[in-house]
PDB file of C-alpha atoms in Angstrom:
ATOM      1  CA  MET Y   1      74.218 -23.998 160.442  1.00  0.00           C
ATOM      2  CA  PRO Y   2      76.311 -22.890 163.763  1.00  0.00           C
ATOM      3  CA  ALA Y   3      74.516 -19.975 165.536  1.00  0.00           C
ATOM      4  CA  ALA Y   4      77.304 -17.925 165.096  1.00  0.00           C
ATOM      5  CA  VAL Y   5      77.686 -18.368 161.479  1.00  0.00           C
ATOM      6  CA  ARG Y   6      74.011 -17.624 161.654  1.00  0.00           C
ATOM      7  CA  THR Y   7      74.287 -14.540 163.234  1.00  0.00           C
ATOM      8  CA  ARG Y   8      77.203 -13.179 161.573  1.00  0.00           C
ATOM      9  CA  ALA Y   9      75.180 -13.574 158.016  1.00  0.00           C
ATOM     10  CA  VAL Y  10      72.301 -11.704 159.372  1.00  0.00           C
ATOM     11  CA  ALA Y  11      74.608  -9.181 160.618  1.00  0.00           C
ATOM     12  CA  VAL Y  12      76.211  -8.733 156.923  1.00  0.00           C
ATOM     13  CA  ALA Y  13      72.971  -8.670 155.454  1.00  0.00           C
ATOM     14  CA  VAL Y  14      71.593  -6.348 157.477  1.00  0.00           C
ATOM     15  CA  ALA Y  15      74.634  -3.774 157.028  1.00  0.00           C
ATOM     16  CA  VAL Y  16      73.995  -4.688 153.082  1.00  0.00           C
ATOM     17  CA  LEU Y  17      70.226  -3.584 153.175  1.00  0.00           C
ATOM     18  CA  LEU Y  18      71.085  -0.470 155.195  1.00  0.00           C
ATOM     19  CA  ALA Y  19      73.495   0.676 152.893  1.00  0.00           C
ATOM     20  CA  ALA Y  20      71.531  -0.143 149.927  1.00  0.00           C
ATOM     21  CA  CYS Y  21      68.854   2.182 151.508  1.00  0.00           C
ATOM     22  CA  ALA Y  22      71.038   5.071 152.055  1.00  0.00           C
ATOM     23  CA  PRO Y  23      71.175   8.175 149.820  1.00  0.00           C
ATOM     24  CA  GLY Y  24      74.499   8.449 147.925  1.00  0.00           C
ATOM     25  CA  PRO Y  25      75.419   9.973 144.169  1.00  0.00           C
ATOM     26  CA  GLY Y  26      72.538  10.022 142.107  1.00  0.00           C
ATOM     27  CA  ARG Y  27      69.955   8.566 144.472  1.00  0.00           C
ATOM     28  CA  THR Y  28      66.918  10.374 145.871  1.00  0.00           C
ATOM     29  CA  PRO Y  29      66.846  10.137 149.830  1.00  0.00           C
ATOM     30  CA  ALA Y  30      64.444   7.911 151.308  1.00  0.00           C
ATOM     31  CA  PRO Y  31      60.476   9.710 151.756  1.00  0.00           C
ATOM     32  CA  GLY Y  32      59.955  12.384 154.348  1.00  0.00           C
ATOM     33  CA  ALA Y  33      63.978  12.560 154.545  1.00  0.00           C
ATOM     34  CA  GLU Y  34      65.510  16.153 154.270  1.00  0.00           C
ATOM     35  CA  PRO Y  35      67.246  16.418 151.395  1.00  0.00           C
ATOM     36  CA  ALA Y  36      70.626  18.391 152.096  1.00  0.00           C
ATOM     37  CA  PRO Y  37      70.674  22.365 151.816  1.00  0.00           C
ATOM     38  CA  ALA Y  38      71.527  23.843 148.481  1.00  0.00           C
ATOM     39  CA  PRO Y  39      74.778  26.133 149.075  1.00  0.00           C
ATOM     40  CA  ALA Y  40      73.526  29.699 149.475  1.00  0.00           C
ATOM     41  CA  PRO Y  41      74.385  31.745 146.718  1.00  0.00           C
ATOM     42  CA  VAL Y  42      76.951  34.278 146.932  1.00  0.00           C
ATOM     43  CA  VAL Y  43      75.795  38.003 147.199  1.00  0.00           C
ATOM     44  CA  VAL Y  44      77.945  40.848 145.968  1.00  0.00           C
ATOM     45  CA  PRO Y  45      76.164  44.272 146.024  1.00  0.00           C
ATOM     46  CA  ALA Y  46      76.210  45.779 142.812  1.00  0.00           C
ATOM     47  CA  LEU Y  47      79.148  48.170 142.396  1.00  0.00           C
ATOM     48  CA  GLY Y  48      77.799  50.080 139.734  1.00  0.00           C
ATOM     49  CA  THR Y  49      80.970  49.406 136.791  1.00  0.00           C
ATOM     50  CA  ALA Y  50      81.778  46.548 134.474  1.00  0.00           C
ATOM     51  CA  ALA Y  51      82.804  44.582 137.788  1.00  0.00           C
ATOM     52  CA  ASP Y  52      79.037  43.649 137.977  1.00  0.00           C
ATOM     53  CA  ASP Y  53      79.721  41.037 135.330  1.00  0.00           C
ATOM     54  CA  LEU Y  54      82.466  38.861 136.731  1.00  0.00           C
ATOM     55  CA  PRO Y  55      81.899  36.172 138.810  1.00  0.00           C
ATOM     56  CA  ALA Y  56      80.918  36.199 142.363  1.00  0.00           C
ATOM     57  CA  ALA Y  57      82.342  33.804 144.837  1.00  0.00           C
ATOM     58  CA  ALA Y  58      82.649  33.440 148.647  1.00  0.00           C
ATOM     59  CA  VAL Y  59      85.962  33.264 150.358  1.00  0.00           C
ATOM     60  CA  ARG Y  60      87.200  33.016 153.671  1.00  0.00           C
ATOM     61  CA  LEU Y  61      90.469  34.046 155.104  1.00  0.00           C
ATOM     62  CA  VAL Y  62      91.620  31.771 158.055  1.00  0.00           C
ATOM     63  CA  ARG Y  63      94.283  33.519 160.743  1.00  0.00           C
ATOM     64  CA  SER Y  64      96.861  31.547 162.019  1.00  0.00           C
ATOM     65  CA  ASP Y  65      94.888  31.672 165.534  1.00  0.00           C
ATOM     66  CA  GLY Y  66      92.143  29.297 163.432  1.00  0.00           C
ATOM     67  CA  GLY Y  67      89.987  32.397 163.346  1.00  0.00           C
ATOM     68  CA  GLU Y  68      87.689  32.731 160.059  1.00  0.00           C
ATOM     69  CA  VAL Y  69      86.825  35.949 158.311  1.00  0.00           C
ATOM     70  CA  PRO Y  70      84.184  35.410 154.823  1.00  0.00           C
ATOM     71  CA  VAL Y  71      84.559  37.877 152.173  1.00  0.00           C
ATOM     72  CA  ALA Y  72      82.292  37.824 149.004  1.00  0.00           C
ATOM     73  CA  VAL Y  73      84.120  38.891 145.808  1.00  0.00           C
ATOM     74  CA  ARG Y  74      84.070  39.411 142.308  1.00  0.00           C
ATOM     75  CA  VAL Y  75      86.781  37.578 140.489  1.00  0.00           C
ATOM     76  CA  ALA Y  76      88.692  38.749 138.248  1.00  0.00           C
ATOM     77  CA  ALA Y  77      91.122  36.294 136.014  1.00  0.00           C
ATOM     78  CA  THR Y  78      91.291  37.356 132.985  1.00  0.00           C
ATOM     79  CA  PRO Y  79      94.246  40.517 131.752  1.00  0.00           C
ATOM     80  CA  ASP Y  80      91.149  42.541 130.651  1.00  0.00           C
ATOM     81  CA  ALA Y  81      89.333  41.945 134.161  1.00  0.00           C
ATOM     82  CA  ARG Y  82      92.374  42.462 135.854  1.00  0.00           C
ATOM     83  CA  ARG Y  83      93.161  45.605 134.365  1.00  0.00           C
ATOM     84  CA  ARG Y  84      89.781  47.289 135.187  1.00  0.00           C
ATOM     85  CA  GLY Y  85      89.872  45.828 138.755  1.00  0.00           C
ATOM     86  CA  LEU Y  86      87.857  48.133 140.790  1.00  0.00           C
ATOM     87  CA  MET Y  87      88.455  51.217 138.625  1.00  0.00           C
ATOM     88  CA  GLY Y  88      85.114  53.449 139.386  1.00  0.00           C
ATOM     89  CA  VAL Y  89      83.735  51.922 141.884  1.00  0.00           C
ATOM     90  CA  ALA Y  90      82.176  54.556 144.676  1.00  0.00           C
ATOM     91  CA  ASP Y  91      81.786  52.237 147.461  1.00  0.00           C
ATOM     92  CA  LEU Y  92      83.365  49.139 148.187  1.00  0.00           C
ATOM     93  CA  PRO Y  93      80.610  47.818 150.999  1.00  0.00           C
ATOM     94  CA  ASP Y  94      82.415  45.979 154.105  1.00  0.00           C
ATOM     95  CA  GLY Y  95      83.143  42.393 153.730  1.00  0.00           C
ATOM     96  CA  THR Y  96      83.197  42.559 149.916  1.00  0.00           C
ATOM     97  CA  GLY Y  97      86.196  42.568 147.567  1.00  0.00           C
ATOM     98  CA  MET Y  98      87.586  42.004 144.164  1.00  0.00           C
ATOM     99  CA  LEU Y  99      90.158  38.792 143.781  1.00  0.00           C
ATOM    100  CA  PHE Y 100      92.698  38.679 141.232  1.00  0.00           C
ATOM    101  CA  ARG Y 101      93.518  35.578 140.041  1.00  0.00           C
ATOM    102  CA  PHE Y 102      96.677  34.630 137.936  1.00  0.00           C
ATOM    103  CA  PRO Y 103      96.083  31.306 136.683  1.00  0.00           C
ATOM    104  CA  GLU Y 104      99.006  31.217 133.941  1.00  0.00           C
ATOM    105  CA  LEU Y 105     101.535  32.299 136.060  1.00  0.00           C
ATOM    106  CA  ALA Y 106     102.947  33.994 139.067  1.00  0.00           C
ATOM    107  CA  ALA Y 107     102.702  37.642 138.724  1.00  0.00           C
ATOM    108  CA  HIS Y 108     105.683  39.966 139.118  1.00  0.00           C
ATOM    109  CA  GLY Y 109     105.261  43.969 139.783  1.00  0.00           C
ATOM    110  CA  GLY Y 110     102.547  45.485 141.542  1.00  0.00           C
ATOM    111  CA  PHE Y 111      99.031  47.264 141.547  1.00  0.00           C
ATOM    112  CA  TRP Y 112      97.976  50.956 140.809  1.00  0.00           C
ATOM    113  CA  MET Y 113      95.021  53.004 142.089  1.00  0.00           C
ATOM    114  CA  ARG Y 114      94.335  54.744 138.300  1.00  0.00           C
ATOM    115  CA  ASP Y 115      90.784  55.686 138.178  1.00  0.00           C
ATOM    116  CA  THR Y 116      89.974  53.718 141.274  1.00  0.00           C
ATOM    117  CA  LEU Y 117      88.184  56.269 143.577  1.00  0.00           C
ATOM    118  CA  VAL Y 118      88.061  54.476 147.097  1.00  0.00           C
ATOM    119  CA  PRO Y 119      91.365  53.756 149.304  1.00  0.00           C
ATOM    120  CA  LEU Y 120      91.811  50.045 149.193  1.00  0.00           C
ATOM    121  CA  ASP Y 121      93.767  47.323 151.264  1.00  0.00           C
ATOM    122  CA  ILE Y 122      95.545  44.939 149.298  1.00  0.00           C
ATOM    123  CA  ALA Y 123      96.452  41.396 150.183  1.00  0.00           C
ATOM    124  CA  PHE Y 124      99.383  39.456 147.715  1.00  0.00           C
ATOM    125  CA  LEU Y 125      99.068  35.701 148.021  1.00  0.00           C
ATOM    126  CA  ALA Y 126     101.133  32.850 146.817  1.00  0.00           C
ATOM    127  CA  ALA Y 127      99.804  29.293 147.455  1.00  0.00           C
ATOM    128  CA  GLY Y 128      97.139  30.064 149.190  1.00  0.00           C
ATOM    129  CA  GLU Y 129      98.707  32.266 151.869  1.00  0.00           C
ATOM    130  CA  VAL Y 130      99.103  36.063 152.274  1.00  0.00           C
ATOM    131  CA  VAL Y 131     102.821  37.069 151.637  1.00  0.00           C
ATOM    132  CA  ALA Y 132     102.115  40.797 152.148  1.00  0.00           C
ATOM    133  CA  VAL Y 133      99.691  43.588 152.787  1.00  0.00           C
ATOM    134  CA  ALA Y 134      99.561  47.182 151.825  1.00  0.00           C
ATOM    135  CA  THR Y 135      97.176  50.225 151.825  1.00  0.00           C
ATOM    136  CA  MET Y 136      96.578  52.013 148.521  1.00  0.00           C
ATOM    137  CA  THR Y 137      94.957  55.483 148.057  1.00  0.00           C
ATOM    138  CA  PRO Y 138      92.921  56.793 144.666  1.00  0.00           C
ATOM    139  CA  CYS Y 139      94.815  57.745 141.804  1.00  0.00           C
ATOM    140  CA  ALA Y 140      93.535  60.182 139.396  1.00  0.00           C
ATOM    141  CA  ALA Y 141      96.834  61.402 136.938  1.00  0.00           C
ATOM    142  CA  ASP Y 142      99.721  59.382 135.717  1.00  0.00           C
ATOM    143  CA  PRO Y 143     102.012  58.642 137.329  1.00  0.00           C
ATOM    144  CA  CYS Y 144      99.974  56.486 139.998  1.00  0.00           C
ATOM    145  CA  PRO Y 145     102.406  54.754 142.455  1.00  0.00           C
ATOM    146  CA  ILE Y 146     102.883  51.281 142.088  1.00  0.00           C
ATOM    147  CA  THR Y 147     102.387  49.060 145.254  1.00  0.00           C
ATOM    148  CA  ASP Y 148     104.780  46.155 144.842  1.00  0.00           C
ATOM    149  CA  PRO Y 149     105.225  43.225 147.544  1.00  0.00           C
ATOM    150  CA  GLY Y 150     108.931  42.653 146.165  1.00  0.00           C
ATOM    151  CA  ARG Y 151     108.157  38.796 145.166  1.00  0.00           C
ATOM    152  CA  PRO Y 152     106.298  36.727 142.728  1.00  0.00           C
ATOM    153  CA  TYR Y 153     102.129  36.097 143.561  1.00  0.00           C
ATOM    154  CA  ASP Y 154      99.767  34.054 142.071  1.00  0.00           C
ATOM    155  CA  ALA Y 155      96.568  36.033 143.398  1.00  0.00           C
ATOM    156  CA  ALA Y 156      95.347  39.422 145.074  1.00  0.00           C
ATOM    157  CA  LEU Y 157      92.513  40.211 147.413  1.00  0.00           C
ATOM    158  CA  GLU Y 158      91.246  44.385 147.619  1.00  0.00           C
ATOM    159  CA  VAL Y 159      89.339  45.176 150.176  1.00  0.00           C
ATOM    160  CA  PRO Y 160      88.146  48.459 151.925  1.00  0.00           C
ATOM    161  CA  ALA Y 161      91.346  49.997 153.579  1.00  0.00           C
ATOM    162  CA  GLY Y 162      91.813  49.083 157.081  1.00  0.00           C
ATOM    163  CA  TRP Y 163      89.440  46.146 156.677  1.00  0.00           C
ATOM    164  CA  LEU Y 164      92.434  43.778 156.833  1.00  0.00           C
ATOM    165  CA  ALA Y 165      93.986  45.515 160.237  1.00  0.00           C
ATOM    166  CA  ALA Y 166      90.846  45.531 161.498  1.00  0.00           C
ATOM    167  CA  ARG Y 167      90.422  41.737 161.289  1.00  0.00           C
ATOM    168  CA  GLY Y 168      94.105  40.702 162.020  1.00  0.00           C
ATOM    169  CA  ILE Y 169      94.668  39.190 158.616  1.00  0.00           C
ATOM    170  CA  GLY Y 170      98.085  40.001 157.413  1.00  0.00           C
ATOM    171  CA  PRO Y 171     100.963  37.984 156.161  1.00  0.00           C
ATOM    172  CA  GLY Y 172     100.548  33.757 157.204  1.00  0.00           C
ATOM    173  CA  THR Y 173      96.631  34.467 157.068  1.00  0.00           C
ATOM    174  CA  ARG Y 174      95.494  31.392 154.587  1.00  0.00           C
ATOM    175  CA  LEU Y 175      93.183  31.964 151.777  1.00  0.00           C
ATOM    176  CA  VAL Y 176      90.048  29.338 151.309  1.00  0.00           C
ATOM    177  CA  GLY Y 177      87.958  29.294 148.112  1.00  0.00           C
ATOM    178  CA  PRO Y 178      86.133  30.110 146.088  1.00  0.00           C
ATOM    179  CA  GLU Y 179      83.698  27.828 147.269  1.00  0.00           C
TER     180      GLU Y 179
END
């Protein structure tokens, strides 16, 4: 066997052996190798309402300048969960909020603040992009004002009032997640 062919055959054999030894799906890392870190659990502080029973998730808001802002959220994806929203929440900590998902169809109309105790910012989203933002104030008696983005949306993110503007979040910002 010529030397060039032998060298190539050895190189191929070494590559195959290295690939066979590398951890992959369903394989255990070699002894002494560091396992991949498990994703950190999302921690959303207890809100003291039925919202605490909703799934927790991490999302990121990505501004047009590339800056990213993390938010720990409760996800309201059913009609009942969306109807309750943040009603009765007395304190919404910085960096937390509620993500409303409308998986069955694009939503029309708006949000109200009936029995919501804290002022909130809301970002309306369509296809993962913020299309409108507003600040909403608590409402204890009907009729409560409706905050309407004036266009269809498939998600909305509520966070403490003033939080979006303080972080430069507005139309054009992208929502990534839940993760």
